[in-house]
Coordinates of C-alpha atoms and ligand atoms in Angstrom, one line a residue:
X1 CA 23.5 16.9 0.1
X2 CA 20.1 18.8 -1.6
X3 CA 17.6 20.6 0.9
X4 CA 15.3 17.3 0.9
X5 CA 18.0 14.6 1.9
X6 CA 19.0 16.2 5.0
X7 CA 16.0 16.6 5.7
X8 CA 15.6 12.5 6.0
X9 CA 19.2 12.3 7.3
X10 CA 17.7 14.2 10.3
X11 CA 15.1 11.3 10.8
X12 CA 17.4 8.7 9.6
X13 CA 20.8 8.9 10.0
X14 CA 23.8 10.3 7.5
X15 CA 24.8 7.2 6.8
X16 CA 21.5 6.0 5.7
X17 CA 21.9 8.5 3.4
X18 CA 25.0 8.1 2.0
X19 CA 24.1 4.4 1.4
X20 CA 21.6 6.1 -1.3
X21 CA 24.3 8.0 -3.1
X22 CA 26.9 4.9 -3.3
X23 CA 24.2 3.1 -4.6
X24 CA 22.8 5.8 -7.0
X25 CA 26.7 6.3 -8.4
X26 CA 26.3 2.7 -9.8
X27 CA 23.3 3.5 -11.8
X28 CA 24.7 6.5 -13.5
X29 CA 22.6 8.2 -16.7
X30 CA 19.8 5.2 -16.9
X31 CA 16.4 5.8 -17.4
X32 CA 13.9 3.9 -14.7
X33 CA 10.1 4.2 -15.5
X34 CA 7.4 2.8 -13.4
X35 CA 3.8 2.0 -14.6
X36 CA 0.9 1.5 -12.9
X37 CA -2.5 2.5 -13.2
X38 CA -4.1 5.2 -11.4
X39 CA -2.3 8.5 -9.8
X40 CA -4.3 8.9 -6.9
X41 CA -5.9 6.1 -4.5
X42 CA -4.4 3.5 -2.5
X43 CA -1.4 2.2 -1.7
X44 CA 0.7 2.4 -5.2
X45 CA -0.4 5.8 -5.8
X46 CA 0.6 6.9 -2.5
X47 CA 4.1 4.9 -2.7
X48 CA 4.8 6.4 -6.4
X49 CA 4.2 10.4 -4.9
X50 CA 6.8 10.2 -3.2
X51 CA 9.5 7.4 -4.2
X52 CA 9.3 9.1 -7.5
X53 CA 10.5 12.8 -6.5
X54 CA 13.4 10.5 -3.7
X55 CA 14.8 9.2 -7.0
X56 CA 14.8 12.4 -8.9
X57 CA 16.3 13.9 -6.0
X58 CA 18.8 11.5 -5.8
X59 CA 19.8 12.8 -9.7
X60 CA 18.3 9.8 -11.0
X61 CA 16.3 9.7 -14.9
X62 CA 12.8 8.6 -13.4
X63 CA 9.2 8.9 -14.9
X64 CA 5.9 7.5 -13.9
X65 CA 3.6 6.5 -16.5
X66 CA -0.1 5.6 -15.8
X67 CA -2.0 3.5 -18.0
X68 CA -5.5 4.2 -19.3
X69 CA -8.5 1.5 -19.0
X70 CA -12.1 1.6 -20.2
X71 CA -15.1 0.5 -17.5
X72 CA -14.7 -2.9 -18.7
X73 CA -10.8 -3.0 -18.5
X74 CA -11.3 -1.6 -14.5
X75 CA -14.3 -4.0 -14.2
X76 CA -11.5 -6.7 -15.3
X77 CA -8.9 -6.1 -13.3
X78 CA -10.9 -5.6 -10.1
X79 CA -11.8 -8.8 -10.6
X80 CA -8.6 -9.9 -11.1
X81 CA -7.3 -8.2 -7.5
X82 CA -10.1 -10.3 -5.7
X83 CA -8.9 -13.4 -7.9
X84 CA -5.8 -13.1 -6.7
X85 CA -6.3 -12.7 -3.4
X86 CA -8.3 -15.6 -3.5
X87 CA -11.9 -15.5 -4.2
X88 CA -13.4 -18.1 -6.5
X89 CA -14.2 -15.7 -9.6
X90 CA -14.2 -16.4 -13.5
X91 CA -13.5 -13.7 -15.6
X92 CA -15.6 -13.8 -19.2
X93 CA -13.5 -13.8 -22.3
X94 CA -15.0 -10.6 -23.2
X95 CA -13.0 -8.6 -20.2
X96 CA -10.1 -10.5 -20.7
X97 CA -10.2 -9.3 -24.4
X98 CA -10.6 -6.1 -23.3
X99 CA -7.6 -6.4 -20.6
X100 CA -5.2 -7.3 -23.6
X101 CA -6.7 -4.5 -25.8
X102 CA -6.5 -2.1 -23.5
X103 CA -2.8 -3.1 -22.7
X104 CA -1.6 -3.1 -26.5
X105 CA -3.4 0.6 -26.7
X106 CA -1.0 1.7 -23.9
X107 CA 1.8 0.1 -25.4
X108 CA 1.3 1.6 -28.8
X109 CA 1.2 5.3 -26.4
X110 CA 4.2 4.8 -24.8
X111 CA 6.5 3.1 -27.0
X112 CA 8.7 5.2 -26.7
X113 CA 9.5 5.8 -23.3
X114 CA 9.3 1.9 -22.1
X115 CA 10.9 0.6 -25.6
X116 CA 14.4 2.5 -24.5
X117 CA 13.9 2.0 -21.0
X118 CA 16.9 0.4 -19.2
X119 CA 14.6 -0.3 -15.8
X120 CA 10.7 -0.8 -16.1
X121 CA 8.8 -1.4 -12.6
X122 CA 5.3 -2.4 -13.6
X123 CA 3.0 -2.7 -10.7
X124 CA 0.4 -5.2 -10.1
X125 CA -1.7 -7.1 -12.6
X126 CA -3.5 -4.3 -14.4
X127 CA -0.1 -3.5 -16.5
X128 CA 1.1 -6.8 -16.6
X129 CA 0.6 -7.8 -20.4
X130 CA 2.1 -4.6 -21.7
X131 CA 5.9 -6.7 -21.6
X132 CA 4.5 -8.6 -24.6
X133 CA 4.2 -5.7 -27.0
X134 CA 8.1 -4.8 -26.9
X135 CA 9.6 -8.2 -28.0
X136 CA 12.8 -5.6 -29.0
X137 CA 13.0 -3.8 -25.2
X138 CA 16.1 -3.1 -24.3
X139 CA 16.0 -3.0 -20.2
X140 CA 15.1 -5.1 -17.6
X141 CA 11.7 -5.4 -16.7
X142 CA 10.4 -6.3 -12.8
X143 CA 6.6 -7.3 -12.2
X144 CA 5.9 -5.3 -8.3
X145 CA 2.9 -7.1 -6.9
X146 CA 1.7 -5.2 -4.2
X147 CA -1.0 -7.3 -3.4
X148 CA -1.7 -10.4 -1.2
X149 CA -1.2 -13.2 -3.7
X150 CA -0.8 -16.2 -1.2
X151 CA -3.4 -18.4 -1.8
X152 CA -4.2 -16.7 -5.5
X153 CA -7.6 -18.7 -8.0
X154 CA -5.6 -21.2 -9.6
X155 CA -7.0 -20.7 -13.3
X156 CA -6.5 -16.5 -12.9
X157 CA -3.0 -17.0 -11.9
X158 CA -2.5 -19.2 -15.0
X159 CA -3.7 -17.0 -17.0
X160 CA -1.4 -13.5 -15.6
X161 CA 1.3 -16.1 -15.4
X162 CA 1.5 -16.3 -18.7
X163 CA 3.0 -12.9 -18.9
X164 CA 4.6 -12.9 -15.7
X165 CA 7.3 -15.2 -16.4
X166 CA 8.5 -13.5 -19.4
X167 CA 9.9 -10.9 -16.7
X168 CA 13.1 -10.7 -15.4
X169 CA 12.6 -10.3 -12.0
X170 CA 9.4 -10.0 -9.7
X171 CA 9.6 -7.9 -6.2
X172 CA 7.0 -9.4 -3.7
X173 CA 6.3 -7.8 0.0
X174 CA 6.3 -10.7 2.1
X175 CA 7.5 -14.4 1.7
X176 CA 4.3 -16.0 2.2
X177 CA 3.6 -13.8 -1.2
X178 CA 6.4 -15.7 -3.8
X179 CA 5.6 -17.6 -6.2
X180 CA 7.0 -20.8 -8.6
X181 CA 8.7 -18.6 -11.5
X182 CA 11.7 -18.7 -14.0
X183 CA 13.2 -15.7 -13.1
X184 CA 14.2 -14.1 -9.8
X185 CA 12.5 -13.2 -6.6
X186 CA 12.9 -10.1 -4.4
X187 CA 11.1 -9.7 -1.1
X188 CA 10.7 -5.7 -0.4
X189 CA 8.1 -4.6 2.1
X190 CA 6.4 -1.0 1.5
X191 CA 7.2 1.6 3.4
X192 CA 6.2 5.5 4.5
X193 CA 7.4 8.5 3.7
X194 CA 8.1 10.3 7.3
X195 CA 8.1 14.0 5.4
X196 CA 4.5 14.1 3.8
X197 CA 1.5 15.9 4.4
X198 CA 0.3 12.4 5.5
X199 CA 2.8 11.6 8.3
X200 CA 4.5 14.9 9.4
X201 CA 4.1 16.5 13.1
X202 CA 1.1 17.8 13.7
X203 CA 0.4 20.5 16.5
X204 CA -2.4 19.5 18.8
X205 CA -5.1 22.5 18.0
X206 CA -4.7 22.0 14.3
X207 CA -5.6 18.0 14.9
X208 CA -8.4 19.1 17.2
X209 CA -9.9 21.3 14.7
X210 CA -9.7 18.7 11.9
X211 CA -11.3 16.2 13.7
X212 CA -14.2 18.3 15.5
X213 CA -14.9 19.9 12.1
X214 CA -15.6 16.2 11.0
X215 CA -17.7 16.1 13.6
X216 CA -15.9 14.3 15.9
X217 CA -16.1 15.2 19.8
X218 CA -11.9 14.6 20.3
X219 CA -12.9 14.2 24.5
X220 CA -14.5 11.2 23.8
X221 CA -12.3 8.2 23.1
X222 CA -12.3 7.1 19.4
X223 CA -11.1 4.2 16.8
X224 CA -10.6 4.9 13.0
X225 CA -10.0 2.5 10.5
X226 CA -8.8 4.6 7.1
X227 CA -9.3 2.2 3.8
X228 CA -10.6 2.3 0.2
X229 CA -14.3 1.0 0.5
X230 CA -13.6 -2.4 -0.4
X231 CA -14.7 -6.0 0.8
X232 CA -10.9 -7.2 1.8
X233 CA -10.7 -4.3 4.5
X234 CA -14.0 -5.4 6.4
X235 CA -15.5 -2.3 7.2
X236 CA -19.0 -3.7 8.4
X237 CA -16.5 -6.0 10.5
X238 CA -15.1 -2.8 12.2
X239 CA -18.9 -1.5 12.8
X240 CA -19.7 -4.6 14.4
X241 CA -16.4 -4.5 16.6
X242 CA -17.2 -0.8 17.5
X243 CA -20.6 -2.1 18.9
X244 CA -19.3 -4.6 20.8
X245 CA -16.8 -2.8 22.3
X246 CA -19.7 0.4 23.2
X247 CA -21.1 -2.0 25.7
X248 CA -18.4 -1.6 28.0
X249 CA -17.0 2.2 26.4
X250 CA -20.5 3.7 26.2
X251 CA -18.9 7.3 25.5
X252 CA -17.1 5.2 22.3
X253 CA -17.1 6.6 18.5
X254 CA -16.2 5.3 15.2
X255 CA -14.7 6.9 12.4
X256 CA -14.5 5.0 9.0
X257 CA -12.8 7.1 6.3
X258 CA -12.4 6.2 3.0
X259 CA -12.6 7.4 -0.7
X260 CA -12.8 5.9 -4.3
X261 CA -9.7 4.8 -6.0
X262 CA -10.0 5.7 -9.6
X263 CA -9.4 2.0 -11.0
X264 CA -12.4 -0.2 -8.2
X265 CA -15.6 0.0 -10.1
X266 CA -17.0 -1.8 -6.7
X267 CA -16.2 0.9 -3.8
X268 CA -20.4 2.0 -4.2
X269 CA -21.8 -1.0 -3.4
X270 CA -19.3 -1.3 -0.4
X271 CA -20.6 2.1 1.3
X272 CA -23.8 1.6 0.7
X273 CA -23.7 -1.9 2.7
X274 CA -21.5 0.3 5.4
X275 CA -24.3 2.7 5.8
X276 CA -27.0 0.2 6.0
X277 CA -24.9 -1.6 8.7
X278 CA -24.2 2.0 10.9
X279 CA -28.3 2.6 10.5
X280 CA -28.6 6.1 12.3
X281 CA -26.0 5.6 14.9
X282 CA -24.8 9.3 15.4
X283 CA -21.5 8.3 16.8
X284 CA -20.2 6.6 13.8
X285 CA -18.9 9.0 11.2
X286 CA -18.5 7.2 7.8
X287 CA -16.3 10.3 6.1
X288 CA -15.8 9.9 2.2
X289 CA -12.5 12.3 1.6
X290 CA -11.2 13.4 -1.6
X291 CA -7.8 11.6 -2.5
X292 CA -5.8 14.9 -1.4
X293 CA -7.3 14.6 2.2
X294 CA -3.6 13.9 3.1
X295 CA -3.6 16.2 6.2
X296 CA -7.2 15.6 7.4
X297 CA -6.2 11.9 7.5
X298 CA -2.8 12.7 9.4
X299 CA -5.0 14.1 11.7
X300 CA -8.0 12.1 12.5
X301 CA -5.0 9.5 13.0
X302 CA -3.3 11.0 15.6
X303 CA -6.5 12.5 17.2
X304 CA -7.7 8.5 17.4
X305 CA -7.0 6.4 20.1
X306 CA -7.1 3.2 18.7
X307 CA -5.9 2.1 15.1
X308 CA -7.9 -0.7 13.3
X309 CA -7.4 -2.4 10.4
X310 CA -9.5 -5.3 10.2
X311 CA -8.4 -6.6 6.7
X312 CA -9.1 -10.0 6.1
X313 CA -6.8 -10.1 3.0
X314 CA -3.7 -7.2 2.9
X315 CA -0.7 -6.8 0.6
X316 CA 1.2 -4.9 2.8
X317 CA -1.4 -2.3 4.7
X318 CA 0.1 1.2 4.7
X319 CA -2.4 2.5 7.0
X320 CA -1.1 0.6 9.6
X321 CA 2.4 1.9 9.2
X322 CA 0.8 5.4 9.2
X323 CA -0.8 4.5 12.3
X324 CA 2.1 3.0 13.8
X325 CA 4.3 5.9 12.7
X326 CA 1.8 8.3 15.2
X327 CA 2.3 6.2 18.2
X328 CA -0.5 4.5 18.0
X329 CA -0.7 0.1 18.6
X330 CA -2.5 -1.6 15.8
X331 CA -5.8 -3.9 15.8
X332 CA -4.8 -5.4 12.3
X333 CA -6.3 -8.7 10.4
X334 CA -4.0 -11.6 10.7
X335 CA -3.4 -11.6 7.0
X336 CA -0.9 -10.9 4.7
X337 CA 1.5 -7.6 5.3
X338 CA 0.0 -6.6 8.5
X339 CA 1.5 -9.6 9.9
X340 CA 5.0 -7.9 9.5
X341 CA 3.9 -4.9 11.2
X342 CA 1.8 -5.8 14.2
X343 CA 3.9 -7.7 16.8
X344 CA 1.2 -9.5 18.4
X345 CA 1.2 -8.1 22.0
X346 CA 3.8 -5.7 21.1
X347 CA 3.2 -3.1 18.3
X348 CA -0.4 -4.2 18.6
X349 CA -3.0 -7.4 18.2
X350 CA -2.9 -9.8 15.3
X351 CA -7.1 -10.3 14.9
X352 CA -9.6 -12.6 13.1
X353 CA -13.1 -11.9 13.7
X354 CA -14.8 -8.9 15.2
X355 CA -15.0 -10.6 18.8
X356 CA -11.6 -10.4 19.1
X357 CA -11.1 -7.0 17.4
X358 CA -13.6 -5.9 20.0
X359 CA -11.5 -7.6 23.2
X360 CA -8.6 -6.2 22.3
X361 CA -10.0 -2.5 21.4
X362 CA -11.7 -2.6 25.0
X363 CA -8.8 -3.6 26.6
X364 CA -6.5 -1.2 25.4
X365 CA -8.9 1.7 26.4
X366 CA -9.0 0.4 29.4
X367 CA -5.5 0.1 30.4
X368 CA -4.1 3.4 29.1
X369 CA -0.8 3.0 30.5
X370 CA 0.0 -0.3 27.8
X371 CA -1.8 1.7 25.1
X372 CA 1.1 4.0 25.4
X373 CA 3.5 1.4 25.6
X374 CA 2.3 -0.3 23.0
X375 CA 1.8 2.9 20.6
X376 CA 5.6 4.1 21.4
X377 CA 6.8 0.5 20.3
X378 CA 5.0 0.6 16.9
X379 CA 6.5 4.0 16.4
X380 CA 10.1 2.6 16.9
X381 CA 9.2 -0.5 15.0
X382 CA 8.5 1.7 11.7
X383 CA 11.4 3.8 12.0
X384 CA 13.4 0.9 11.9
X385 CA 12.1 -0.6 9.6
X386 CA 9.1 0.6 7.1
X387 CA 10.6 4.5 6.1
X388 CA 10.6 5.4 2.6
X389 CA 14.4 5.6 2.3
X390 CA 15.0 1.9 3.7
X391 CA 12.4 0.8 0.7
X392 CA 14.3 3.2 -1.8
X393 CA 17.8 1.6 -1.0
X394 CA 16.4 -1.7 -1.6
X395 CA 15.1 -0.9 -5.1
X396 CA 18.1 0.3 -6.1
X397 CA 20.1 -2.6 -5.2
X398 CA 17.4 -4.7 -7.3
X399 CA 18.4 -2.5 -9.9
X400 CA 21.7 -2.6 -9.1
X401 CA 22.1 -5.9 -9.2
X402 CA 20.1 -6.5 -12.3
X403 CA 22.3 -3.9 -14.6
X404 CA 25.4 -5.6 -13.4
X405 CA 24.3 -8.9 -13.4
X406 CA 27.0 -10.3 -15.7
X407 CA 29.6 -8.5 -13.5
X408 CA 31.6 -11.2 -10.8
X409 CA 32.0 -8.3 -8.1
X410 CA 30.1 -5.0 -7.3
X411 CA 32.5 -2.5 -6.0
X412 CA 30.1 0.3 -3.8
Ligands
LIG501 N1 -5.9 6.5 1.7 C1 -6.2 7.8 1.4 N2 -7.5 8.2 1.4 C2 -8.5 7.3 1.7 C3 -8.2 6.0 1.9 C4 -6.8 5.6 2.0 O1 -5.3 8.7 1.2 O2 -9.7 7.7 1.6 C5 -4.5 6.2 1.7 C6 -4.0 5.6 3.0 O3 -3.7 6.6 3.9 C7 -2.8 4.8 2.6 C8 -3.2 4.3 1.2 O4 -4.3 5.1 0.8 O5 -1.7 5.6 2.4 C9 -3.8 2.9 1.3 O6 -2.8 1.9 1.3 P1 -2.9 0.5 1.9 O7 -1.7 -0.2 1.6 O8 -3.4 0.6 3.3 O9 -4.2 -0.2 1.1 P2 -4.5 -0.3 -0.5 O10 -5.5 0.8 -0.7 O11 -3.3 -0.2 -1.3 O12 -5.1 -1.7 -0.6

């Protein structure tokens, strides 16, 4: 076993392990490549870093290809994330053109690579049309939707499902996200990796520095909600919470931190409402980190003694896992992938509004003793369930299964 697996078998198990290998012996000298488009920045990015090097480890021929898009092509597909999530939007013919342009210039770039391919994962919409360009491909291709597509604008999701059936299979996070389409459907929640920069051990003085040299006093009590600056994760709903809450926790701060992902053209116009909403209040620290703030982000979490995440739409939500993963209960939107996390009452509180975020932020400071409880739970949860090796053994059964598809029995 390499240097790096045993280091998850000692989180995981050996036989967790060994799982990957059986599994890995099945899909012996193919080439998997996964598209998406940005490197850095949310939740695809941060799954890629490190599934990516898990699969090369495990001696498999993997590459990760990121397409390149124009202002208008990110301007299109932003609006296409909020379509899909369900706001009422109509995209002009002129950023649709460009959204098919843009895609036939990255197929003409990587030929190549995704013509030979036997597995292509392409992730989310911004990739989507590039199947149509390789009429001749020889491997199987599987849309990932990593976003909340539940309740999607009818007339967008006509228009991406046009490409989206031609696929062979689609991977979705949660059942409420599946869809009516020819081919078949996986259901594979996220997950983190336990071993990153993001998630590892921290000792106590280097989280205290961290967080004081943000500003933060670490004596006082504290909630943090970590997000790209973006409508869906209601960050002037978390300010509002956090003054609600102050009333009865005077001594209270707030600590929004965020950055820009490479591909949302709309993160500006999100801080600047955020700022006018905070106004002067020193006690709420609106941080904007570069996207290699890995550590300082580990840190404010576990120096924090409440987790928010107030989306009000969430494909899966890998903040909470990370804030799970430090022992620390959830105040999550009752939406999408957060609903598979938070336990209500148990891993954390399910939320709609910032009233209730509030109540249940107040209580839990207030009764320190469940806080614990409740943050030990979540930890436990995660392990069991949302760790980067779980999520690894599951794509390669997809791809197991797909490669073999014609065969009448799998023999691991
Ligand atoms: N993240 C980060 N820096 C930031 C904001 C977010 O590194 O300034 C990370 C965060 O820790 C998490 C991921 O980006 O790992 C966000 O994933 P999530 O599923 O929560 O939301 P998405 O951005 O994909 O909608």
């Amino acid at each position: 076993m390499s240097i790096l697996l045993d280091r998850y078998a000692g989180i995981v198990g050996n036989e967790v392990i060994d799982q990957l290998y059986q599994l890995t012996a099945l899909l012996e000298s193919i080439r998997v490549v996964h598209v998406n488009s940005t490197k850095q920045g949310g939740g695809v990015a941060e799954i890629l870093n490190k599934l990516i090097p898990l699969k090369k480890e495990l001696g498999i021929n993997v590459s990760w290809e990121v397409i390149e898009g124009t202002q208008d092509f990110f301007k299109c597909t932003k609006n296409f994330h909020n379509a899909l999530q369900g706001n009422n939007i109509k995209i002009s013919k002129f950023l649709l053109q460009e959204y098919e342009n843009v895609n036939r210039k990255n197929a003409e770039r990587l030929s190549n690579t995704l013509n030979d391919a036997d597995i292509v994962f392409i992730h989310d919409p911004q990739p989507v049309p590039l199947l149509e360009s390789f009429p001749n491909r020889k491997g199987e291709w599987i849309w990932r939707c990593h976003i909340d597509v539940s309740h999607p604008s009818r007339t967008i999701w006509k228009y991406i499902k046009k490409y989206i059936k031609n696929y062979d299979a689609s991977i979705f996070s949660i059942p409420a996200f599946s869809q009516i389409l020819p081919h078949v459907q996986y259901l594979i929640p996220p997950s983190i990796d336990p071993l990153s920069e993001k998630n590892i051990e921290l000792d106590k003085k280097e989280i205290e520095t961290i967080a004081s040299g943000f500003g933060i006093d670490t004596k006082r009590p504290t909630m943090l909600q970590v997000s790209r600056y973006d409508y869906f994760k209601d960050p002037v709903g978390v300010i509002k919470a956090y003054r609600l809450t102050k009333k009865f926790v005077p001594d209270l701060q707030l600590v929004l931190a965020g950055g820009e992902a490479t591909d949302d053209p709309e993160s500006q116009s999100v801080i600047d409402d955020v700022r006018e909403t905070a106004g002067k209040d020193p006690d709420i620290h609106i941080l904007l980190l570069p996207s290699d703030a890995h550590k300082s982000i580990n840190a404010l979490q576990r120096s924090s003694d409440i987790i928010l995440q107030k989306s009000t739409r969430e494909g899966f939500g890998l903040t909470v896992t990370e804030g799970m993963w430090k022992g620390k209960p959830i105040i999550g939107g009752d939406t999408g992938g957060i609903r598979i996390q938070v336990v209500n009452h148990q891993t954390g509180f399910l939320v709609r509004t910032p009233e209730g975020a509030a109540l249940r932020t107040r209580y839990l400071l207030l009764h320190r003793d469940k806080l614990n409880e409740m943050g030990k739970k979540a930890k436990e949860f995660v392990k069991e369930n949302f760790l980067l090796t779980r999520h690894l053994r599951e794509y390669l059964t997809v791809m197991v299964s797909l490669l073999h598809a014609q065969k009448e029995r799998i023999e691991l």
